[in-house]
Short mmCIF file of C-alpha atoms in Angstrom, two decimals:
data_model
loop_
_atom_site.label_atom_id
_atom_site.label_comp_id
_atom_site.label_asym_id
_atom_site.label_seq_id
_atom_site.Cartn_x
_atom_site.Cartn_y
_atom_site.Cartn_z
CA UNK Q 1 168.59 134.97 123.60
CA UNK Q 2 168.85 138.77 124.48
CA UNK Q 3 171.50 139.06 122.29
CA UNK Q 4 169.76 137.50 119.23
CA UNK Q 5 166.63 139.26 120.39
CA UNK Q 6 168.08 142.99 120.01
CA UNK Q 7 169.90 141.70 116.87
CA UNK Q 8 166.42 141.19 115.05
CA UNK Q 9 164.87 144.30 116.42
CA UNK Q 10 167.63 146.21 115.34
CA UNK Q 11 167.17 143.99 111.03
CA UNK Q 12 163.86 145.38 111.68
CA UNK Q 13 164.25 149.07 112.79
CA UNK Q 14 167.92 149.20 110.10
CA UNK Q 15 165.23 147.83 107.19
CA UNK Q 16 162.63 150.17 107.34
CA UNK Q 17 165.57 152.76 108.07
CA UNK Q 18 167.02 152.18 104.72
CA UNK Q 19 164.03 153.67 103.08
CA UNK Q 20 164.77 156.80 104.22
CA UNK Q 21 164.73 159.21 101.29
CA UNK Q 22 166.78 162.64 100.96
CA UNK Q 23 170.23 164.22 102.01
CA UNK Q 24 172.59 162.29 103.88
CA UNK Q 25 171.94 162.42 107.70
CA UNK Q 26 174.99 160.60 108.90
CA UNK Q 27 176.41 164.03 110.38
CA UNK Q 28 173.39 164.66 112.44
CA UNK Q 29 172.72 161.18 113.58
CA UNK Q 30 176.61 160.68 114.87
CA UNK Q 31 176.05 164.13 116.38
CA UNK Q 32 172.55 163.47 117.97
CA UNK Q 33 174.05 159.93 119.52
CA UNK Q 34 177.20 162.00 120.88
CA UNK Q 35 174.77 164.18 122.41
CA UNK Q 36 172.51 161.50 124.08
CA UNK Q 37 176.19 159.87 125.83
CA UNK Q 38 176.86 163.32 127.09
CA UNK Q 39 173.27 163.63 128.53
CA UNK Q 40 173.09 160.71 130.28
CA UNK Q 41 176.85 161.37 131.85
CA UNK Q 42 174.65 164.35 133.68
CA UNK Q 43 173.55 163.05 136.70
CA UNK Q 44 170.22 165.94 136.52
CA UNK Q 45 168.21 163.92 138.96
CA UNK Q 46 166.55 166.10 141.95
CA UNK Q 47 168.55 167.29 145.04
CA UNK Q 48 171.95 167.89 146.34
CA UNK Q 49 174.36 167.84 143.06
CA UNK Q 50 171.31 168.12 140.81
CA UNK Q 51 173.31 168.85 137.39
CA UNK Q 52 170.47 169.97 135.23
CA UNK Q 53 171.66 173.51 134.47
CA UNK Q 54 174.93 172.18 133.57
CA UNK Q 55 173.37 169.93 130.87
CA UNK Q 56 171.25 172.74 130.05
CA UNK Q 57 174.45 174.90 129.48
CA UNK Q 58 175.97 171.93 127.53
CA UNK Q 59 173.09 172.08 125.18
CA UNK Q 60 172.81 176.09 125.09
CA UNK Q 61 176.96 176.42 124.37
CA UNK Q 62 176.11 173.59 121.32
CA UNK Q 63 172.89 175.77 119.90
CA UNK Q 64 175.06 179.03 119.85
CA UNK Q 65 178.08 177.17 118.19
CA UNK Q 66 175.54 175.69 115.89
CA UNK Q 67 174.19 179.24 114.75
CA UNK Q 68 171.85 180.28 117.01
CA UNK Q 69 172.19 183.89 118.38
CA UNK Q 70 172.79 184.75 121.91
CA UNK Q 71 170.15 186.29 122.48
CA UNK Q 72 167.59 183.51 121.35
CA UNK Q 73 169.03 180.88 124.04
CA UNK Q 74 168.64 181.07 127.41
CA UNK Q 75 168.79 179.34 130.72
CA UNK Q 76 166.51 180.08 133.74
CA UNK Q 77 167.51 178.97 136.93
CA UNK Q 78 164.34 177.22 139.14
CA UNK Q 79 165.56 176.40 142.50
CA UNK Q 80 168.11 173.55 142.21
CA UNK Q 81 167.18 172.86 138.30
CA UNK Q 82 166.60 175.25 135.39
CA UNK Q 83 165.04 175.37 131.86
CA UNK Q 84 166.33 176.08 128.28
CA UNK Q 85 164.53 178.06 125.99
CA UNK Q 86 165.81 178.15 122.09
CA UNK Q 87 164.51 180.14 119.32
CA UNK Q 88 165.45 179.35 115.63
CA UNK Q 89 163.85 182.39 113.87
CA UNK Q 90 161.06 181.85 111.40
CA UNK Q 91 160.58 184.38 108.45
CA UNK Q 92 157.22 185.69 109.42
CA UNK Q 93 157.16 187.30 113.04
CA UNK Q 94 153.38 187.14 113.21
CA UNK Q 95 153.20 183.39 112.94
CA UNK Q 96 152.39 181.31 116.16
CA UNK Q 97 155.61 179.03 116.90
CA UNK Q 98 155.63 175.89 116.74
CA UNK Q 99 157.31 174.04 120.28
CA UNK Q 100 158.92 171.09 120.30
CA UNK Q 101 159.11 170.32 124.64
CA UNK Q 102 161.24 167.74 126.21
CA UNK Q 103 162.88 167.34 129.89
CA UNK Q 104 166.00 167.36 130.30
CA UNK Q 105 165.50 165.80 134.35
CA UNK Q 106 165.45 162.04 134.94
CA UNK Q 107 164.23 159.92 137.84
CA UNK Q 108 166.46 158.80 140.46
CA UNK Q 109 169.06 155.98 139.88
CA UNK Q 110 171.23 154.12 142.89
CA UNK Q 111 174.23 152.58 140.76
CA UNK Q 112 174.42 149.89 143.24
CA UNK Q 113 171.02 148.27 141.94
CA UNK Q 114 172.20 148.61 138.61
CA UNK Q 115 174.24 146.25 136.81
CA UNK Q 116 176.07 149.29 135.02
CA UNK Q 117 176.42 152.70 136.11
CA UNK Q 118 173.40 154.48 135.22
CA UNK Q 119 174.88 157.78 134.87
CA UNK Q 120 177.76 156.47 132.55
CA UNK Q 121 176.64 155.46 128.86
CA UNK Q 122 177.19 152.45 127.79
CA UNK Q 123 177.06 151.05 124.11
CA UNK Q 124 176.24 147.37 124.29
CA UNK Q 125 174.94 144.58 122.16
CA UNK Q 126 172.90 147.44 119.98
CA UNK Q 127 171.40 149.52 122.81
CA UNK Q 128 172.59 152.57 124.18
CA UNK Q 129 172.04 151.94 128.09
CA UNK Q 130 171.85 154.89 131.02
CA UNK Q 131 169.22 156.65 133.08
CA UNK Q 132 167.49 158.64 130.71
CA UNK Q 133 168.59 156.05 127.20
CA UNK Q 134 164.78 156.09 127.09
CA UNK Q 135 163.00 158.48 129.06
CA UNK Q 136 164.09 160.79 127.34
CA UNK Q 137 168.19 161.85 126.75
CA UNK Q 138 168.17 160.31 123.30
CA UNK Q 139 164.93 162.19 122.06
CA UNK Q 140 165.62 165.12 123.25
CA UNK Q 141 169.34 164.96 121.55
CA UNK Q 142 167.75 164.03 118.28
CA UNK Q 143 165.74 167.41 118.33
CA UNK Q 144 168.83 169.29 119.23
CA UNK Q 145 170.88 167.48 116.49
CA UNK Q 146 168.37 168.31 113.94
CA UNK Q 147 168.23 171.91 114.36
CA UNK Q 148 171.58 172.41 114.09
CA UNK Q 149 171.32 170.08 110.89
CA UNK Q 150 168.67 172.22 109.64
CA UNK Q 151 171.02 175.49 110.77
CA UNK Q 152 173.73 173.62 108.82
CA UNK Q 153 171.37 173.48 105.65
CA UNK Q 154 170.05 177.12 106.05
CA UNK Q 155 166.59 176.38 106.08
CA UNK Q 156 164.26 179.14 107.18
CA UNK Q 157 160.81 178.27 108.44
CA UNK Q 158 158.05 180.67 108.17
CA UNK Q 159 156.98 180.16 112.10
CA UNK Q 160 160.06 180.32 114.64
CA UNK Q 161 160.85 177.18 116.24
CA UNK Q 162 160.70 176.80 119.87
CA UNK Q 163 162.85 174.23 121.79
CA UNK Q 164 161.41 174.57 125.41
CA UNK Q 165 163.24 171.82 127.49
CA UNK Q 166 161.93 171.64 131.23
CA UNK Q 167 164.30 170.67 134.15
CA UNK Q 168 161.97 169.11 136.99
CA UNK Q 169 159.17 166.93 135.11
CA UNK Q 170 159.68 164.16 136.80
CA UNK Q 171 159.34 165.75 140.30
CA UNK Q 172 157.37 169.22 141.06
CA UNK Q 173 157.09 171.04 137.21
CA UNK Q 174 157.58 174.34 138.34
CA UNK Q 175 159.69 174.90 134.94
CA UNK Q 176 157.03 173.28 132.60
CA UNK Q 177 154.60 175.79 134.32
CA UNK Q 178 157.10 178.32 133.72
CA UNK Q 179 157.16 177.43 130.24
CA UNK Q 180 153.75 177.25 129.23
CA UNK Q 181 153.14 180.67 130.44
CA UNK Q 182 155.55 181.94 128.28
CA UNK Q 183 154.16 180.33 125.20
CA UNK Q 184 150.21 180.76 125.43
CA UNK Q 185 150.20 181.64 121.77
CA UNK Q 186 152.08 178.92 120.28
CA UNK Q 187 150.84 177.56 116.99
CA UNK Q 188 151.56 173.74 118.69
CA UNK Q 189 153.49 171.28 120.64
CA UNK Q 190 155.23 168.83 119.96
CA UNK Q 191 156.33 166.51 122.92
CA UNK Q 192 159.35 164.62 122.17
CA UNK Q 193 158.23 163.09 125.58
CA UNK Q 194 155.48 161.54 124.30
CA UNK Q 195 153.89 158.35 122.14
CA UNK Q 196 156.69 156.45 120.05
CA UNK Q 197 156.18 152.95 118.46
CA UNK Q 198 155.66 149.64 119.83
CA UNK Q 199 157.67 146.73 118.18
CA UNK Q 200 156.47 143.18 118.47
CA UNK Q 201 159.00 140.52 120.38
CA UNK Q 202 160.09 139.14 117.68
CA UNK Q 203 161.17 142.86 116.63
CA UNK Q 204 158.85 144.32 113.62
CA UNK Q 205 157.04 147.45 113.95
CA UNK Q 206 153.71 147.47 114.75
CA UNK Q 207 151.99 150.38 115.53
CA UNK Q 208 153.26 154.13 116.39
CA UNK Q 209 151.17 155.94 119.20
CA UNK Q 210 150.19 160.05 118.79
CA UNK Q 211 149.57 161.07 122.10
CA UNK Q 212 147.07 163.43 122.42
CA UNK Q 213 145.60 163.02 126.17
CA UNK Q 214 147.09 162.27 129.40
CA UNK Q 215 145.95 160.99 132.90
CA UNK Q 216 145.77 163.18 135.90
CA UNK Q 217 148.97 162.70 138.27
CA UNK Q 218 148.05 162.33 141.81
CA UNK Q 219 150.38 161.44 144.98
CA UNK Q 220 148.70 160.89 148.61
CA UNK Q 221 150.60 160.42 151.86
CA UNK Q 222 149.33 157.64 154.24
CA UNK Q 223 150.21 158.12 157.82
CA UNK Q 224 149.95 156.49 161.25
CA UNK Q 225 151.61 157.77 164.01
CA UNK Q 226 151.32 155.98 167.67
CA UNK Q 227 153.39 157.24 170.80
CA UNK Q 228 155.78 154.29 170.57
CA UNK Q 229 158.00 152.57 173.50
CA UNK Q 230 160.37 149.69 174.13
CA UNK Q 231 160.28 146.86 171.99
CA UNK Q 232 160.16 144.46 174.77
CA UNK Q 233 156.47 145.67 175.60
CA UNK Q 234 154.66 144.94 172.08
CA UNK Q 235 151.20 146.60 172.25
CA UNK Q 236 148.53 145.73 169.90
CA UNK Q 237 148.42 148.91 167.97
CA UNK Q 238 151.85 149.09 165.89
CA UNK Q 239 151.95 151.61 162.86
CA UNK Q 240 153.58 149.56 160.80
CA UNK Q 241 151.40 146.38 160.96
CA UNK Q 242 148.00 148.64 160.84
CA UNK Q 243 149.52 150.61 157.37
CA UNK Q 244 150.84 147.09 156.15
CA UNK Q 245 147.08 146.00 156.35
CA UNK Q 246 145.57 148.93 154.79
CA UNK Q 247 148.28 149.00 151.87
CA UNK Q 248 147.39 145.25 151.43
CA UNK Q 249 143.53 146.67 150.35
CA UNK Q 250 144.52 148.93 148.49
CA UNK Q 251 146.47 146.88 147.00
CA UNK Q 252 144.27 144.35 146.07
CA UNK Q 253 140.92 146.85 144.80
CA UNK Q 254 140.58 147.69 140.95
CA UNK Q 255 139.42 150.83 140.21
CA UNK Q 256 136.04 150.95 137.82
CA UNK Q 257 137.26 150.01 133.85
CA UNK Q 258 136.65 153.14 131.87
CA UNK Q 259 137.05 154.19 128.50
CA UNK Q 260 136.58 157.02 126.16
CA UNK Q 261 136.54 158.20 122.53
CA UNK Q 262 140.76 158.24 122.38
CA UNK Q 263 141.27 154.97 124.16
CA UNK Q 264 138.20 153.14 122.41
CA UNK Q 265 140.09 153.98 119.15
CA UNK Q 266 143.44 152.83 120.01
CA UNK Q 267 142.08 149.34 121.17
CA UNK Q 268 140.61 148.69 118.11
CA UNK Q 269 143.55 149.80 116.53
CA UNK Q 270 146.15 148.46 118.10
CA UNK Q 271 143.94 144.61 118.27
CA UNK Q 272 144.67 144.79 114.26
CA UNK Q 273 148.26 144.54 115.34
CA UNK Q 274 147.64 141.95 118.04
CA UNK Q 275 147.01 137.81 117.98
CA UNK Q 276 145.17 135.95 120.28
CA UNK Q 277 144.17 136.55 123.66
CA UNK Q 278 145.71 140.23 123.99
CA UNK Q 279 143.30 141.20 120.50
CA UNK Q 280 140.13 139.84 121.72
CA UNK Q 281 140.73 141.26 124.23
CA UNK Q 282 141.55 145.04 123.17
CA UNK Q 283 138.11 144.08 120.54
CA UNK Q 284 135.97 143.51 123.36
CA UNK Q 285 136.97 145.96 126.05
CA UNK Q 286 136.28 148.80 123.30
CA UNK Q 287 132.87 147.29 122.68
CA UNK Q 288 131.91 146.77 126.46
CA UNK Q 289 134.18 147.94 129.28
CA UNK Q 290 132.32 145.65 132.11
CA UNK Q 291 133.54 142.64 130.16
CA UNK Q 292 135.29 140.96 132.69
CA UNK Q 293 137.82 138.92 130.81
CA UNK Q 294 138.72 141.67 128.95
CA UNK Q 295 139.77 143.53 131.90
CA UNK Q 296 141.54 140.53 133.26
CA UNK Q 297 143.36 139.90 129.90
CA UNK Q 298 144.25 143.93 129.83
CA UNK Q 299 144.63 144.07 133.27
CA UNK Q 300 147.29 141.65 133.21
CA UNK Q 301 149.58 143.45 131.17
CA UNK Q 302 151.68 146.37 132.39
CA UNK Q 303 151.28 148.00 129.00
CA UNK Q 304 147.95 148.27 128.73
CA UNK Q 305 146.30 148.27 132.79
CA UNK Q 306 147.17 152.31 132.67
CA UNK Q 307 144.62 152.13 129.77
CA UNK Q 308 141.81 150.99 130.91
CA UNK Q 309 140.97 153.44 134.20
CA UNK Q 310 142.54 154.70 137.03
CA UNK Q 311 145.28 152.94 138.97
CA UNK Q 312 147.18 153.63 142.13
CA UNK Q 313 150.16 152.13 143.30
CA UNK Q 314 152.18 152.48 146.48
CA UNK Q 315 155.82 153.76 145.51
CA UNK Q 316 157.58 154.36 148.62
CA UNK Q 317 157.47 153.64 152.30
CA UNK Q 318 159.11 154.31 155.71
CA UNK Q 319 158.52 153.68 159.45
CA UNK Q 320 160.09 153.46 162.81
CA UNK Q 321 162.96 155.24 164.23
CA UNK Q 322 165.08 152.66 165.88
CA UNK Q 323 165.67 148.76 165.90
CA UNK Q 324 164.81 148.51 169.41
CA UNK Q 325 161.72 150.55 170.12
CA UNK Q 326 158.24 150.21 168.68
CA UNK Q 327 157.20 152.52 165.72
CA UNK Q 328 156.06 155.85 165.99
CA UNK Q 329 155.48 156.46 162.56
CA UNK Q 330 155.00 154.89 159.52
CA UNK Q 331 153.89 156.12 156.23
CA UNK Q 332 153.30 155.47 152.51
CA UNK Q 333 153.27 157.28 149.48
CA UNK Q 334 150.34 156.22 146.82
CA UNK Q 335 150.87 157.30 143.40
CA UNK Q 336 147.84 157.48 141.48
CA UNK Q 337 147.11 158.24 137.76
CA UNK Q 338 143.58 159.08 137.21
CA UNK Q 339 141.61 158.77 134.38
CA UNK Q 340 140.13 162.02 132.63
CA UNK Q 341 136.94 163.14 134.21
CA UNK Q 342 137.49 161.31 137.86
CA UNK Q 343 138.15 163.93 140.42
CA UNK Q 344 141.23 163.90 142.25
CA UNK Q 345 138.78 164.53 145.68
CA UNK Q 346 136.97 161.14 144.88
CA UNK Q 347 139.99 159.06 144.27
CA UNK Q 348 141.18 160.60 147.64
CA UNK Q 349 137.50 159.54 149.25
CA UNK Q 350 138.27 155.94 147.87
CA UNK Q 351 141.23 155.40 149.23
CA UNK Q 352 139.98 156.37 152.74
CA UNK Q 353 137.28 153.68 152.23
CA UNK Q 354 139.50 150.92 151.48
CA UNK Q 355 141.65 151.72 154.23
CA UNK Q 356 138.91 151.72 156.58
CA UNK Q 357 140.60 152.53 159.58
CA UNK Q 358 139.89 156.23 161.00
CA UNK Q 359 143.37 156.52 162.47
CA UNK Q 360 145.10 156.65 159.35
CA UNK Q 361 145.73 160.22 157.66
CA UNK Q 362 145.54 161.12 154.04
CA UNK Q 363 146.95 163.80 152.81
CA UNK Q 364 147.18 164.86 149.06
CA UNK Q 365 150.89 166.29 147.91
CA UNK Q 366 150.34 168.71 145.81
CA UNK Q 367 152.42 168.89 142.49
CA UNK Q 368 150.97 171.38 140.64
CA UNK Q 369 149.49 168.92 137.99
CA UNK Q 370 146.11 169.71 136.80
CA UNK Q 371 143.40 167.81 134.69
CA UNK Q 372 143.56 168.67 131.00
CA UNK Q 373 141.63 168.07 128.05
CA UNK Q 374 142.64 165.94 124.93
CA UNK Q 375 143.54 167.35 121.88
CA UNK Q 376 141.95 167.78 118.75
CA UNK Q 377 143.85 165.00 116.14
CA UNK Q 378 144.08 168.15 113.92
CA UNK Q 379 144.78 167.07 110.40
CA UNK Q 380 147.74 168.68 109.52
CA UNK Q 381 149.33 167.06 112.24
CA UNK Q 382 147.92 163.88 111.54
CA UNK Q 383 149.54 164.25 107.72
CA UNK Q 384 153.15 165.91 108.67
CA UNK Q 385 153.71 162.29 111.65
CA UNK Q 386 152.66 160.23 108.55
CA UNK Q 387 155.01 161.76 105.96
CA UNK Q 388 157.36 161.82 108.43
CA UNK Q 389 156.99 158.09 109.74
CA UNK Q 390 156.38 156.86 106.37
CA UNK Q 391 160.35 157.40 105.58
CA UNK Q 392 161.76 154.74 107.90
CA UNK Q 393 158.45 152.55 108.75
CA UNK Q 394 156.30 152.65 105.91
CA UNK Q 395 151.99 151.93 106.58
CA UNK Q 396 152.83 151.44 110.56
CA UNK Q 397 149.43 151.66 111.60
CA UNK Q 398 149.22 155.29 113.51
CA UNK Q 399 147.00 155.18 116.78
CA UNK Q 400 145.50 158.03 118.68
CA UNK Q 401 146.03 157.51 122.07
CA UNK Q 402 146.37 158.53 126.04
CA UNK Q 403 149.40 158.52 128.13
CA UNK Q 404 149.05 156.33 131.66
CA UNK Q 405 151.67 159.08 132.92
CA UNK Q 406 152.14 162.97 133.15
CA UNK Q 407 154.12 164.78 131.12
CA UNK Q 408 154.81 168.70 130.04
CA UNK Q 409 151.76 168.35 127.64
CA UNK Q 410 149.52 169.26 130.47
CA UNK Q 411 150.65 172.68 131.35
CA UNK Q 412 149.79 173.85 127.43
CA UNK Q 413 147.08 171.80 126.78
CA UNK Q 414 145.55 173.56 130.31
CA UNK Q 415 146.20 177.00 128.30
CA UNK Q 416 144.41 175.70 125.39
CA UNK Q 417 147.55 174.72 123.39
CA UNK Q 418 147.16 171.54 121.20
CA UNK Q 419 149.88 169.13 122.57
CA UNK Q 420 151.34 166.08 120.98
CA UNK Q 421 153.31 163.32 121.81
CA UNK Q 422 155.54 162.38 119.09
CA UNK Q 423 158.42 161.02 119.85
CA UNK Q 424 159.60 158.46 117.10
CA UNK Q 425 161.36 155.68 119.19
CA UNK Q 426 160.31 152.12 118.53
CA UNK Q 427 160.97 149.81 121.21
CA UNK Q 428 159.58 146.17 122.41
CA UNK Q 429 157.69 145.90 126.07
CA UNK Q 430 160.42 143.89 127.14
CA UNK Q 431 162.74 146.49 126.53
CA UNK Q 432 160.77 149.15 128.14
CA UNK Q 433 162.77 150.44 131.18
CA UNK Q 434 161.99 153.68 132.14
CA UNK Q 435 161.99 154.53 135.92
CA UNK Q 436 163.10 151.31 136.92
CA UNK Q 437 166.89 149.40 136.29
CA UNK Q 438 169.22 149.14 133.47
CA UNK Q 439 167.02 151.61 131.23
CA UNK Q 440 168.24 150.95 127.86
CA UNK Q 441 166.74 151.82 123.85
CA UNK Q 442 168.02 150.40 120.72
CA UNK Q 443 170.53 151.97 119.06
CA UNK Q 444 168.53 151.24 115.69
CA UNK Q 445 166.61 154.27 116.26
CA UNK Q 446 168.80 157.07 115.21
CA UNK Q 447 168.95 156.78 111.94
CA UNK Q 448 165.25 156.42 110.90
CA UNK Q 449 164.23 159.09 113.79
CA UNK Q 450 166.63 161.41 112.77
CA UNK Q 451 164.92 161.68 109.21
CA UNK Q 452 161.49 161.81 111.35
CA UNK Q 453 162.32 165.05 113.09
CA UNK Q 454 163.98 166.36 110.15
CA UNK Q 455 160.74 165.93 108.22
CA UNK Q 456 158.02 166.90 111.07
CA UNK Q 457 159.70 169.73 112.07
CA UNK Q 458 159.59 171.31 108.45
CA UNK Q 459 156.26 170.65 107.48
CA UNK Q 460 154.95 171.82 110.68
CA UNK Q 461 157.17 175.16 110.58
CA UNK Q 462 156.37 175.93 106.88
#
């Protein structure tokens, strides 16, 4: 069934890919997918062996062979990770530039949980598998692959062209800061990290997502600490069992449903696309978010809970010190993604409430991540992702809407830079990996994405 399942998503991404119109792409999209298997080998994951600059000097060596001049790519070294920064030259040197962000980091991977080696690519039954296949190797390969097409073609945009790929966005963004600040003045972003289509399970497009807001990113640290002893002489109080019991209501509270203007309009658009249970559902959550089984319909579904208000989530845990002694600490990490306009200090407040227990400490681990305001679906934007889309998915319906997660997009749009997710993959909910095991995306993609960037990044540059 998998098999036959990425063989008809694949009919249905190849179909609408053979619409594409224009010059042959076949160069660029062999080159982009060589790319994205060289990416993933890079294990640029956070720590000791971090290899982030040396997939950001893999991708700089590639730009200069490709055209670009020295002195328009460069690598900045950030602690134990580093950022790339490309110009391609536009013909009028008072223009804004346009940015197209990415990261080049991924989230950690232990090969032993996976069933393949998630730092080797692997080509299998139509999907290109590997930490990173997804979030977000094979994007940001496409990008690279299509300005060295464009090199290859000698186009010249009138705005320069700014590839400005970050190296730690999955962990403490001190690059993405780094990189806003040096492009306040930029025309745009586009974030290859950032919206993409949704196919249905039976593998037809059905909608494409511009992202144009994003949740706050919050983690807190839950601690209990007790002076501990031999495990022979229990005592009542036992850090593990008293965190166990506050994680348990935590676990089990809802935060209030909210919604606003972006994620009111991507309900009712996206219930078009929907049947059943899931539409009415998305139909009557935009018309009344205390509709209660609305939010257990939405709630229900990974894909759309992150829409519908904040959430938080414990990700990681640890306690006690040996086998044979009672804990002296144990602590949690809860990961919390909070909806635009909630206060960071009031989610913190909650979760002191539902814990309920005064010995517990709470502290907030700063990541640098800051509330941001959406941006403006600015028409010319809106236009150049429909042209663009239109050449390998024809009329897919095209839905504002919010991210659940935190990406670069929040360091420009906090300087007042319109940022927007774009990224052109199509892939099913079943299929959607990222963070977690055997991360894989359909190979399908290439071919109509490549013609996507090709086509954004020209109108937008002209």
């Amino acid at each position: 069934m998998r098999q036959l399942g990425s063989m008809v998503a694949a009919l249905a991404l190849m179909t609408g890919a053979a619409q594409a119109k224009g010059a042959d792409n076949s160069q660029a999209e062999a080159q982009a997918l060589d790319i994205a298997k060289r990416a993933i080998a890079f294990r640029t994951v956070q720590g000791p062996g971090n290899q982030t600059p040396d997939y950001a000097n893999y991708l700089k060596d590639l730009l200069l062979a490709g055209g670009f001049a020295a002195g328009d790519v460069t690598v900045t070294r950030v602690d134990d990770t580093a950022y790339l920064v490309a110009r391609y030259r536009g013909t009028d040197g008072a223009a804004k530039p346009l940015v197209v962000s990415g990261h080049m980091d991924v989230v950690e991977a232990k090969p032993a949980d996976w069933q393949r080696d998630p730092f080797t690519p692997i080509i299998e039954n139509g999907y290109l598998f590997g930490r990173g296949a997804t979030d977000m190797k094979l994007d940001g390969a496409e990008v690279i692959a299509t300005l060295l097409q464009l090199k290859r073609d000698g186009y010249k945009p009138r705005r320069d062209i700014v590839i400005a790929y970050s190296g730690d966005e999955e962990t403490t963004m001190k690059t993405t800061q780094a990189l806003a600040a040096q492009f306040p003045n930029a025309e745009l972003v586009l974030n290859a990290d950032g919206g993409g289509g949704s196919l249905a399970e039976d593998g037809h497009p059905q909608f494409f997502t511009l992202q144009g807001a994003e949740k706050t990113y919050a983690d807190f640290q839950l601690e209990f600490t007790n002076p501990g002893g031999h495990s022979s002489a229990p005592r009542k109080l036992n850090p593990i069992y008293q965190l166990s019991a506050v994680l348990d209501r935590i676990g089990a509270y809802q935060f209030p449903p909210q919604a606003n203007e972006l994620t009111k309009a991507f309900f009712i658009e996206a219930a078009k696309q929907q049947t059943g249970e899931t539409a009415a559902a998305m139909r009557a959550f935009a018309a009344d978010q205390s509709d209660k089984a609305a939010i257990a319909t939405l709630t229900a579904n990974p894909a759309y809970i992150g829409q519908i208000g904040t959430t938080c989530v414990a990700t990681m845990l640890s306690g006690g010190h040996a086998m044979n002694a009672l804990p002296q600490r144990a602590t949690a990490m809860i990961n919390c993604r909070i909806f635009p306009g909630v206060k960071v200090e009031d989610v913190q407040a909650k979760l002191v409430n539902l814990a309920a227990d005064p010995a517990m400490t709470i502290r907030y681990v700063d990541m640098g991540t800051i509330p941001n305001d959406a941006s403006p679906m600015r028409p010319d934007v809106m236009k150049a992702v429909r042209k663009a889309l239109d050449i390998g998915y024809k009329g897919v319906p095209i839905i504002p809407g919010m991210s659940a997660g935190a990406s670069d997009s929040m360091w420009f749009r906090s300087r007042n830079v319109p940022s927007y997710g774009v990224s052109p993959t199509f892939i099913k909910d079943s299929d959607s990996f990222s963070h977690g095991l055997n991360e894989r995306t359909p190979l399908a993609n290439i071919k109509p994405s490549m013609a996507y960037w090709k086509s954004l990044i020209t109108d937008l540059s002209k």
